[in-house]
Coordinates of N, CA and C in Angstrom, one line a residue:
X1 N 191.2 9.6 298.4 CA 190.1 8.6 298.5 C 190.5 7.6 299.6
X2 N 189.7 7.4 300.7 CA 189.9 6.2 301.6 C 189.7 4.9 301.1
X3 N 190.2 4.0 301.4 CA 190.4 2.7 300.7 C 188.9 2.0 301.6
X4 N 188.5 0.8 301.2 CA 187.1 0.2 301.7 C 187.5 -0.3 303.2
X5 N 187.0 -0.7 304.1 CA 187.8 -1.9 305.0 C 188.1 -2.6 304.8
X6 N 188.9 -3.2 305.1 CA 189.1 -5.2 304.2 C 189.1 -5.5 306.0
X7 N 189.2 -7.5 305.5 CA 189.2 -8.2 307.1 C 189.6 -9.6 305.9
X8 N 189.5 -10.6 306.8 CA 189.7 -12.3 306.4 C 188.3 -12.9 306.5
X9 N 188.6 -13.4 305.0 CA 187.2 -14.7 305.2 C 186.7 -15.0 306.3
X10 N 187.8 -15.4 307.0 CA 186.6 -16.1 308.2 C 185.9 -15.3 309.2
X11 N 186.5 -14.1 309.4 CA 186.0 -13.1 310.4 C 184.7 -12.9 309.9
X12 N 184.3 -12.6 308.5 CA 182.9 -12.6 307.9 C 182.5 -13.5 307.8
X13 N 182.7 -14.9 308.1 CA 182.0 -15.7 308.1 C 181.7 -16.3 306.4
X14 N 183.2 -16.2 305.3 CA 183.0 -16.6 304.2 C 184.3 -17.8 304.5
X15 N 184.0 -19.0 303.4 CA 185.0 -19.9 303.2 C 185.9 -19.4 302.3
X16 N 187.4 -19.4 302.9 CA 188.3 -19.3 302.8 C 188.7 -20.4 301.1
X17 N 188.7 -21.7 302.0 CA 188.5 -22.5 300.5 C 187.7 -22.3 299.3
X18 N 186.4 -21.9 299.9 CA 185.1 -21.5 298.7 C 186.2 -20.5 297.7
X19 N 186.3 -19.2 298.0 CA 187.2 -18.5 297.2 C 188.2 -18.9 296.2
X20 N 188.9 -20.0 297.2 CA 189.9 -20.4 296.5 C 189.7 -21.4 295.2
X21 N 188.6 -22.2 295.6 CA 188.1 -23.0 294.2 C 187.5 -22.3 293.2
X22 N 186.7 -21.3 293.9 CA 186.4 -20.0 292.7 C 187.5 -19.6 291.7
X23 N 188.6 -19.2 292.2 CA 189.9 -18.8 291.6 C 190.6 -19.6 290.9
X24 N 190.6 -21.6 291.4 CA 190.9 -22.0 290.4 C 190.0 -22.2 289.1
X25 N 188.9 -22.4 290.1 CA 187.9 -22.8 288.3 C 187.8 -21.6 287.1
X26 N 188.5 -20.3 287.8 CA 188.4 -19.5 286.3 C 189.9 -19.8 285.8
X27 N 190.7 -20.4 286.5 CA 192.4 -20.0 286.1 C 191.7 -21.4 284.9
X28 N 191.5 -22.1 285.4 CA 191.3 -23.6 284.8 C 190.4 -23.5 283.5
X29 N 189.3 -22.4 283.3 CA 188.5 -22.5 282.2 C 189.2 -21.2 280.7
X30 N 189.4 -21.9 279.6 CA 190.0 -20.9 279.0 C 189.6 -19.8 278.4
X31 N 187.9 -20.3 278.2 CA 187.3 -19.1 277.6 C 187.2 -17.9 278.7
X32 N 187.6 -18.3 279.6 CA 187.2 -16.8 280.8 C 188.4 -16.3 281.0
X33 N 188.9 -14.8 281.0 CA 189.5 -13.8 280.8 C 189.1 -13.3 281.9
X34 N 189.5 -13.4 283.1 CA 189.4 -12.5 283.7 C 190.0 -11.3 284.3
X35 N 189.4 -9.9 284.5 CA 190.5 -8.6 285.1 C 190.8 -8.5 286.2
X36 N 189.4 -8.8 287.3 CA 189.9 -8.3 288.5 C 188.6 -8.8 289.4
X37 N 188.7 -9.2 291.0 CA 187.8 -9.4 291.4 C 188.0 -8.9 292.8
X38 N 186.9 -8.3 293.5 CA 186.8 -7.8 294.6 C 185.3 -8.4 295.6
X39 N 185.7 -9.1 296.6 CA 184.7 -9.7 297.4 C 184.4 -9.6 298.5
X40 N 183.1 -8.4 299.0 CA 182.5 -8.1 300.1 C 181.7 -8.6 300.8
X41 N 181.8 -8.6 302.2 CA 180.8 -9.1 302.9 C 180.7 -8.1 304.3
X42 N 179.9 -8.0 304.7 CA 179.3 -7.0 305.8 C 180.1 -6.3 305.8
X43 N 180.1 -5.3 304.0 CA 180.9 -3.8 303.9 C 182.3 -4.3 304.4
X44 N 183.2 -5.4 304.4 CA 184.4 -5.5 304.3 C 185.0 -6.6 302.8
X45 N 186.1 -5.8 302.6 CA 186.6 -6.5 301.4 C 187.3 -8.1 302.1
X46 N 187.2 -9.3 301.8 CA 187.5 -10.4 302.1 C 188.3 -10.7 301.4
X47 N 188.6 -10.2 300.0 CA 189.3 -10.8 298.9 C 189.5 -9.9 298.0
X48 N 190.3 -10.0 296.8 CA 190.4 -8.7 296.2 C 191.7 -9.6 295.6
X49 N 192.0 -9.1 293.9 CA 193.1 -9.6 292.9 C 192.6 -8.7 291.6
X50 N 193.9 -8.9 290.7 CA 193.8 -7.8 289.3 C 194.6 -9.0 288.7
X51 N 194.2 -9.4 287.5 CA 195.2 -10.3 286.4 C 195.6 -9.2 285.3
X52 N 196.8 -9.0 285.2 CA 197.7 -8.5 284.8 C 196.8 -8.1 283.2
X53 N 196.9 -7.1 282.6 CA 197.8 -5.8 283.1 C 196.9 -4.9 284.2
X54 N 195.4 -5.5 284.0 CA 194.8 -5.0 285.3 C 195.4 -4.1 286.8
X55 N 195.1 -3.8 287.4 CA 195.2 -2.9 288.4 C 194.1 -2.1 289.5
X56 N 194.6 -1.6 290.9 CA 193.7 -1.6 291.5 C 192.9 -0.3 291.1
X57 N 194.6 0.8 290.4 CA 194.1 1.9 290.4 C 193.9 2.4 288.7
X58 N 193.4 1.2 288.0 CA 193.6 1.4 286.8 C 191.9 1.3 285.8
X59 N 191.6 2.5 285.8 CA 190.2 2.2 285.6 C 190.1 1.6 284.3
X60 N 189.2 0.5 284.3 CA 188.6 -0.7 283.0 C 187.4 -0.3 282.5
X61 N 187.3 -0.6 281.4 CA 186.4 -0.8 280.8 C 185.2 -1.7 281.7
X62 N 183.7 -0.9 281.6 CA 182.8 -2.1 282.2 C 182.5 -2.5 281.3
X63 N 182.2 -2.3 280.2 CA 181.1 -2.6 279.3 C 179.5 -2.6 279.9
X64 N 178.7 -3.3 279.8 CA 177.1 -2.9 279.9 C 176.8 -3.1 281.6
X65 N 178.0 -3.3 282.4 CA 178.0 -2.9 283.9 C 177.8 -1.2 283.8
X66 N 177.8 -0.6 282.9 CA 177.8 1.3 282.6 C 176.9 1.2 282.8
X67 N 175.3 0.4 282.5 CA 174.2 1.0 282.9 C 173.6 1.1 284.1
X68 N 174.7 0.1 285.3 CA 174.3 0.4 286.4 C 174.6 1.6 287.1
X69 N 175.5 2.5 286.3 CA 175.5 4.1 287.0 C 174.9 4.8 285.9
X70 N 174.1 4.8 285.0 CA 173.1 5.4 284.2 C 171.9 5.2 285.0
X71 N 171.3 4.6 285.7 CA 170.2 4.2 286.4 C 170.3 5.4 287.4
X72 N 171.3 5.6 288.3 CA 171.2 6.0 289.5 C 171.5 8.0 289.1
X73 N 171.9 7.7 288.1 CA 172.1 9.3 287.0 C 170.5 9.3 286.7
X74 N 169.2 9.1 286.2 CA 168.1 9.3 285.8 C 167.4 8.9 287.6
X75 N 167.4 8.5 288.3 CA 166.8 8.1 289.6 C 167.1 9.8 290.0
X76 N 168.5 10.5 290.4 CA 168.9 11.8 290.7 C 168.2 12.5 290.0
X77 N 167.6 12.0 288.7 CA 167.1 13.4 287.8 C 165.4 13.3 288.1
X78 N 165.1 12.3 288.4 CA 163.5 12.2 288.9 C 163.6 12.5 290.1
X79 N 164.3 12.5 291.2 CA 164.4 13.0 292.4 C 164.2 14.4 292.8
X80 N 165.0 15.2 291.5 CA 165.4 16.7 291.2 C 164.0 17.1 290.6
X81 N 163.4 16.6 290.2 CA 162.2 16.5 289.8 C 162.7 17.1 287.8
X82 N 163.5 16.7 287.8 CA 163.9 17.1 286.1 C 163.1 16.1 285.0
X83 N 163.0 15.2 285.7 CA 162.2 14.3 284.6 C 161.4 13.2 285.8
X84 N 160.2 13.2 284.5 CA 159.2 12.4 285.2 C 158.7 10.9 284.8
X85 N 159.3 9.5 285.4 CA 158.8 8.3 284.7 C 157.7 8.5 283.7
X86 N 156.3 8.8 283.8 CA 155.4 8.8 283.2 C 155.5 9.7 281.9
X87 N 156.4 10.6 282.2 CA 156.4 11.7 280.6 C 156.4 10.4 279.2
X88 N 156.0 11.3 278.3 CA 156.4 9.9 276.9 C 158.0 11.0 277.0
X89 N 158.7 9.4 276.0 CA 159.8 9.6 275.8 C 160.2 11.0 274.6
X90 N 159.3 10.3 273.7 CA 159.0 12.1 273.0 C 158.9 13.3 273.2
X91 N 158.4 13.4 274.2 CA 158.5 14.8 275.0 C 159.7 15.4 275.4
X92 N 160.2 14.8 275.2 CA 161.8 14.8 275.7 C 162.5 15.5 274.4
X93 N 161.7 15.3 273.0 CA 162.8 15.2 272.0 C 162.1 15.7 271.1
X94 N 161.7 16.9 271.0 CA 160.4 17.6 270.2 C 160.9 17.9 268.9
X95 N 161.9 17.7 268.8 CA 162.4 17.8 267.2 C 162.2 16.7 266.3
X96 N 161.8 16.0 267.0 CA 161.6 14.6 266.1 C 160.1 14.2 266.4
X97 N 159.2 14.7 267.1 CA 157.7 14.9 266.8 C 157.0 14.6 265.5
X98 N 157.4 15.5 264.4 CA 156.8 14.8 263.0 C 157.3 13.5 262.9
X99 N 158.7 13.2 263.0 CA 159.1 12.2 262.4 C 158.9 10.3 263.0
X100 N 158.1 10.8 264.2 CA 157.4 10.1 265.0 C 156.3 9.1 264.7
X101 N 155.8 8.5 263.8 CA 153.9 8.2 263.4 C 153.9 7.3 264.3
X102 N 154.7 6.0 264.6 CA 154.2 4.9 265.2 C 153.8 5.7 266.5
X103 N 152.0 4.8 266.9 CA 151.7 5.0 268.0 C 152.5 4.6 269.0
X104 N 152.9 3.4 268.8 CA 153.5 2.9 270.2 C 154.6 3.1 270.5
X105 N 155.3 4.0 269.3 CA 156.8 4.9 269.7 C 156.3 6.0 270.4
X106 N 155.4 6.3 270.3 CA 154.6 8.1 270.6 C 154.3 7.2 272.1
X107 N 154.0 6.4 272.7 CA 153.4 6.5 273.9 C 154.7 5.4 274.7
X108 N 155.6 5.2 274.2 CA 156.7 5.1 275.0 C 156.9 6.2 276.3
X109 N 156.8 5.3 277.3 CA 157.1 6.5 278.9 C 159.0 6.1 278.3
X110 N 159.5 7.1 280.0 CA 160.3 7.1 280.5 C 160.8 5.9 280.8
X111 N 159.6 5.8 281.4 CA 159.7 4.3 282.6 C 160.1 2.9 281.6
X112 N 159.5 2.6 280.6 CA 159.3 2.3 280.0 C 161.2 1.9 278.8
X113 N 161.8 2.8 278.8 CA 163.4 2.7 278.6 C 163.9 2.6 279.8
X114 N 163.9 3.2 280.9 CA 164.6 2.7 282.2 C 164.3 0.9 282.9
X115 N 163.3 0.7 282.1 CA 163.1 -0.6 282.4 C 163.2 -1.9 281.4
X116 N 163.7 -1.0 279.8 CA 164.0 -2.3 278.8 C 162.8 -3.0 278.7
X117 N 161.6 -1.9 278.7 CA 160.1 -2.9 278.3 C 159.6 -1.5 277.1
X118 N 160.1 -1.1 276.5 CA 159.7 -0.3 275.5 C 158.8 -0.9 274.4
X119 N 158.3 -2.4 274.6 CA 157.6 -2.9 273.4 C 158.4 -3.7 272.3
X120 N 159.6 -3.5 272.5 CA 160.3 -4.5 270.9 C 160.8 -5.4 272.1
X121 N 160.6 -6.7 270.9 CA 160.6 -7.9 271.1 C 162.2 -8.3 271.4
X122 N 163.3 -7.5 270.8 CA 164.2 -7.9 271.0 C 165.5 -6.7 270.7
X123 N 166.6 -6.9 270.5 CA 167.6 -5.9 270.5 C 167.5 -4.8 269.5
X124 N 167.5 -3.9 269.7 CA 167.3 -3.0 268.5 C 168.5 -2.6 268.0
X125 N 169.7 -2.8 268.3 CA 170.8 -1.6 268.2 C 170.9 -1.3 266.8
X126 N 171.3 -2.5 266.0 CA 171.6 -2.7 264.5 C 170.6 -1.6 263.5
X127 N 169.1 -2.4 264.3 CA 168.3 -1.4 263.1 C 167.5 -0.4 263.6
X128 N 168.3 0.6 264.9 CA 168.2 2.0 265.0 C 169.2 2.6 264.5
X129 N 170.3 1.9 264.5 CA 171.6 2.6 263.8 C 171.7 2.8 262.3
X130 N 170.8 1.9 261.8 CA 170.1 1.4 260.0 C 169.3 2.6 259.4
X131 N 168.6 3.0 260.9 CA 167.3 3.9 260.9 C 168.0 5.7 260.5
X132 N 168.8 5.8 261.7 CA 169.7 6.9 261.7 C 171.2 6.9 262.5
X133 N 172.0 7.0 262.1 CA 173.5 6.8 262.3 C 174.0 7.7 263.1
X134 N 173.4 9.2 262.8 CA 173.7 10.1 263.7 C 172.9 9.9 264.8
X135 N 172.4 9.9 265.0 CA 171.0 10.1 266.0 C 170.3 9.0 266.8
X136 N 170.8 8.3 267.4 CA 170.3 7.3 267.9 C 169.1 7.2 268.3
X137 N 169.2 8.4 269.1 CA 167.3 8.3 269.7 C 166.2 8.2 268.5
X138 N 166.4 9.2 267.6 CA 165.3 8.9 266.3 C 165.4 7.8 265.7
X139 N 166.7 7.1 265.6 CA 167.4 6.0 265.1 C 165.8 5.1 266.1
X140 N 166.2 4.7 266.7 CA 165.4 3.9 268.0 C 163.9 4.3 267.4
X141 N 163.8 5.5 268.0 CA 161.9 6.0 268.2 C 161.5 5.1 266.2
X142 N 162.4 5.5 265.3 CA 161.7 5.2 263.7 C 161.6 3.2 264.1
X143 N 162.3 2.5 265.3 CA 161.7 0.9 265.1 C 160.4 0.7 265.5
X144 N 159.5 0.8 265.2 CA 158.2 0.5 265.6 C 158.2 -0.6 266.8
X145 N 157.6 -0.6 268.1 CA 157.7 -1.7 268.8 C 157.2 -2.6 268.6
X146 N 157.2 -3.9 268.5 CA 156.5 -5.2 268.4 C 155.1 -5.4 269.2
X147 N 155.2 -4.9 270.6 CA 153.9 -5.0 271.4 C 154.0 -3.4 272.1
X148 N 153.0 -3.7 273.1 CA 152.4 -2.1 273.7 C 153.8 -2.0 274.7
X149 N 154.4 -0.5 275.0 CA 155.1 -0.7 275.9 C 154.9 -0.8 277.4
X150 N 155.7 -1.6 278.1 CA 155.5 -2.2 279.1 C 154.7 -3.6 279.1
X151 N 155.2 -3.8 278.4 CA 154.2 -5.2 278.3 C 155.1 -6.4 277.9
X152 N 156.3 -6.1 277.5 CA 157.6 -7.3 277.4 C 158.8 -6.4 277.7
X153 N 159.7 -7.2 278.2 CA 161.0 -7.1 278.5 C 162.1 -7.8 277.6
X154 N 163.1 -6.2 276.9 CA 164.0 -7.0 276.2 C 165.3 -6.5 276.0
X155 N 166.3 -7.1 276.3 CA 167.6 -6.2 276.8 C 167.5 -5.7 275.3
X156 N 168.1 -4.4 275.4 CA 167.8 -3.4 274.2 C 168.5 -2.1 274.7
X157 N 169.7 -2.4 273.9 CA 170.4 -1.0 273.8 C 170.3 0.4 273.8
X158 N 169.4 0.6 273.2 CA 169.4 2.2 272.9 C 168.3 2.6 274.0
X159 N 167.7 1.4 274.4 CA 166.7 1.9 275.5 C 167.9 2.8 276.7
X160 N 168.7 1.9 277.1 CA 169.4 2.8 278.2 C 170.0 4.2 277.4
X161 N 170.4 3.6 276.3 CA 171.2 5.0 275.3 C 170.1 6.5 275.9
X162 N 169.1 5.7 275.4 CA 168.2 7.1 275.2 C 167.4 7.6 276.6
X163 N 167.5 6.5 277.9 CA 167.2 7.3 278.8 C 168.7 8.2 279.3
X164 N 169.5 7.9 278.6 CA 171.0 8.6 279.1 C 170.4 10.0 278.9
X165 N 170.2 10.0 277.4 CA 170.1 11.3 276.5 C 168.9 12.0 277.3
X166 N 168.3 11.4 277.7 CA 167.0 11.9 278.3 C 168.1 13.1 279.5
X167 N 168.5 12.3 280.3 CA 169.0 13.2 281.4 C 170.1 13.8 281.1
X168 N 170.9 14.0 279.8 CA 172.2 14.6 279.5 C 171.1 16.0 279.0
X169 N 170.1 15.8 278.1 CA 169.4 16.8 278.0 C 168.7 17.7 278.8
X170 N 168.1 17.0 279.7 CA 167.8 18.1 281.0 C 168.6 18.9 281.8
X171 N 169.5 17.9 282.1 CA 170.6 18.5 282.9 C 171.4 19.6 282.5
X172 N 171.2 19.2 281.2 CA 172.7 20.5 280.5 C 174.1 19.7 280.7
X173 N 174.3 18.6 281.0 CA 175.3 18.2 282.0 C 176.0 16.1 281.1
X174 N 177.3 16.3 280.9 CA 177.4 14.9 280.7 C 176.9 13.8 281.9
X175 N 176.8 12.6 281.4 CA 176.7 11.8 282.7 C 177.7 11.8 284.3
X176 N 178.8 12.3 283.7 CA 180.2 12.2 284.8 C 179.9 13.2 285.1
X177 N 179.7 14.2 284.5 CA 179.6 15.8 285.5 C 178.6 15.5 286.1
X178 N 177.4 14.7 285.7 CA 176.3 15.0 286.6 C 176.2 14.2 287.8
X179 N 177.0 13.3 287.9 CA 177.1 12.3 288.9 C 178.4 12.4 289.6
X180 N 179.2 13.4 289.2 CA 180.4 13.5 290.6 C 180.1 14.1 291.6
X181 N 178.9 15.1 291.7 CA 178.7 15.6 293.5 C 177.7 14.6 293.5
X182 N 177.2 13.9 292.9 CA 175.8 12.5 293.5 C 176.1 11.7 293.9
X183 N 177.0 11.3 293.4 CA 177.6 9.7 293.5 C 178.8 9.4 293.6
X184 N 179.8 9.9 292.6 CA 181.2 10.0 292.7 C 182.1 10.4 293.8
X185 N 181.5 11.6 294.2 CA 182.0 12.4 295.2 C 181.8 11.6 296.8
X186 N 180.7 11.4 297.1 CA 180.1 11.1 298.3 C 180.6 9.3 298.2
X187 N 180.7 8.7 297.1 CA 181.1 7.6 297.7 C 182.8 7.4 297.4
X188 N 183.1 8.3 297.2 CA 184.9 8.3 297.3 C 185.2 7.7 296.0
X189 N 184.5 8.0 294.9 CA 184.8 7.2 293.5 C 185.8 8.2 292.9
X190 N 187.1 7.9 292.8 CA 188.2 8.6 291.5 C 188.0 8.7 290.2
X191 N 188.9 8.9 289.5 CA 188.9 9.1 288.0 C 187.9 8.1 287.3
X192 N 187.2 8.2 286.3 CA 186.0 7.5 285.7 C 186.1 8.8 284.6
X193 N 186.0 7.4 283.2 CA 186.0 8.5 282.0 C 184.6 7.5 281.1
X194 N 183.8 8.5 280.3 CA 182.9 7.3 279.7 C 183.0 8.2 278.5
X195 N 183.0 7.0 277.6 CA 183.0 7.0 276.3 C 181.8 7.7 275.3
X196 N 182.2 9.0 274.6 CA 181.0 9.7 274.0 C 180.6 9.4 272.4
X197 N 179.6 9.8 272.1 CA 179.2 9.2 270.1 C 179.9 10.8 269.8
X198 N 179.3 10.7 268.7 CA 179.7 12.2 267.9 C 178.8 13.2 268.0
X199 N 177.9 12.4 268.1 CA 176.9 14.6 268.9 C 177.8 15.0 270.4
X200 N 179.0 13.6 270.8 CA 179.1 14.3 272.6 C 178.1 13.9 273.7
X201 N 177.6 13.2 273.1 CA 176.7 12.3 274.4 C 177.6 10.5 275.2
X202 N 177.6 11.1 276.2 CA 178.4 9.6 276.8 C 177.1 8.7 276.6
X203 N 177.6 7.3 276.1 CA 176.8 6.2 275.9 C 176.0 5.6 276.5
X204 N 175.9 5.5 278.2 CA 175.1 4.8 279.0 C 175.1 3.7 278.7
X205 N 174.9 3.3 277.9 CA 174.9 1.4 277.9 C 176.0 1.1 277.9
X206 N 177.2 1.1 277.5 CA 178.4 0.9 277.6 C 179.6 2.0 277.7
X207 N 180.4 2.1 277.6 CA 181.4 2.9 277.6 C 182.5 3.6 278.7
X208 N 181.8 3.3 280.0 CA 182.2 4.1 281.3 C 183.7 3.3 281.6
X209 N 184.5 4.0 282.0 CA 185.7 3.5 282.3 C 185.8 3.8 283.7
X210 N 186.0 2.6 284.8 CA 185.9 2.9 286.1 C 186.9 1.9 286.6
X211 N 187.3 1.9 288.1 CA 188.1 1.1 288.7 C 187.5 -0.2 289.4
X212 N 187.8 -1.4 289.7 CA 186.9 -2.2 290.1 C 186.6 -1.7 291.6
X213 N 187.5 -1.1 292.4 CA 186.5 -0.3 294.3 C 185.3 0.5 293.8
X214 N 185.4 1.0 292.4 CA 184.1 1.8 292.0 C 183.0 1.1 292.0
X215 N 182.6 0.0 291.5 CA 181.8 -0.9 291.6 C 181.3 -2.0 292.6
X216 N 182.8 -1.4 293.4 CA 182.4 -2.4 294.8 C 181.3 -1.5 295.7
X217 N 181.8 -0.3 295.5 CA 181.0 1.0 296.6 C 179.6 1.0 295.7
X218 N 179.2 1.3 294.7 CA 178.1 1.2 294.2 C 177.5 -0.3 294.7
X219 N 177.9 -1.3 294.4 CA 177.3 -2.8 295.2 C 176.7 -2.0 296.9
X220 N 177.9 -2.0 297.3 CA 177.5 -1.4 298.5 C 176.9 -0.3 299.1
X221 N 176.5 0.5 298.0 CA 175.6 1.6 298.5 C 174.3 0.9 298.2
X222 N 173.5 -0.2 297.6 CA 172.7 -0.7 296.8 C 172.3 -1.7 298.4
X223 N 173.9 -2.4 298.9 CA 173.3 -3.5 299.8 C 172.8 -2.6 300.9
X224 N 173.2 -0.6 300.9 CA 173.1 -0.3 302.5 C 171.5 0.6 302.0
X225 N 170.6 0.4 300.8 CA 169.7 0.4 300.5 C 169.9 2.6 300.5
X226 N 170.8 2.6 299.8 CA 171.0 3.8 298.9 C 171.4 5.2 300.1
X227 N 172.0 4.4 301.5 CA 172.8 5.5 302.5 C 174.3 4.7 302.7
X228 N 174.7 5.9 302.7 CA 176.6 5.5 302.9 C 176.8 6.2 303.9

């Protein structure tokens, strides 16, 4: 794997000092923990540190930074034409058809979990997990949504959960298999491991274990508007 460019603050045209007060105000505040930071400017690294036990080549935990390569895993799979925004999400999941009544779970799109506007008012995780333990997605589909979907926005877990599942089911494929010749490969991303439930589904909303250059090259495939 080739390393990014790096250069000096000022060659990019960033303050040198700016940085540096950045770096004290987190040393200085206690509640912030921080692992590691990496700072780009016209596709050159300007800055870059790991606070111990951190590392450059030691992949971390993102936590709900995972949904940002679940996005671009279901973007690949509408591209492939494997799945279509507008399908309902049920269609996806025909075993759980009966167990379906609410209308407004039945007319959930795609679009509609990829976007965290599925209709509920607020987090579901707790009481899809209440609903079913094994099964998240039916877990989810049994909360009835509060309004029509697409019509509010609400960070909501199992929404990304279940477009994951959406594309782990099409594909035949976990999310890391499906995204090392897409993404992984092409942007020189290494080792990445993401965390699976007990059917074997990696999590998408959380779980992905990556390095922090992994998320610098995804930033920057994002700033070079999706060519590398």
């Amino acid at each position: 794997m080739s390393s990014l460019p790096t250069s000096t603050p000022a060659a990019q045209g960033v303050d040198a000092v700016g940085i540096q007060a950045f770096l004290d105000a987190l040393e200085a505040e206690p509640n912030i923990h921080p692992h590691s930071l990496m700072l780009l400017r016209h596709g050159q690294v300007v800055a870059s540190g790991w606070w111990a036990p951190y590392a450059p080549d030691r992949p971390q935990l993102l936590y709900s930074l995972s949904k940002s390569f679940t996005a671009p895993a279901a973007g690949f799979a509408v591209g492939e034409a494997l799945i279509r925004l507008d399908d309902p999400v049920i269609s996806y999941f025909p075993e759980f058809e009966a167990d379906i009544t609410d209308p407004r779970s039945r007319t959930m799109l795609v679009r509609h979990v990829a976007s965290m506007a599925s209709g509920h008012a607020e987090e579901t995780l707790d009481r899809a997990r209440a609903r079913d333990r094994d099964e998240l997605v039916r877990g989810f589909l049994l909360v009835p949504p509060d309004r029509d979907p697409g019509t509010v926005f609400a960070y909501n877990q199992p929404a990304t959960y279940t477009l994951a599942a959406v594309v782990q089911r099409v594909t035949g494929q976990k999310l890391t298999e499906y995204l090392r010749p897409r993404l992984f490969e092409p942007l020189g991303i290494g080792e990445v491991a993401w965390i699976a439930d007990r059917r074997g589904r990696e999590l998408g909303f959380s779980g992905l274990h990556a390095t922090t250059d992994a998320i610098a090259r995804l930033g920057q495939l994002h700033l070079r508007g999706g060519v590398w």
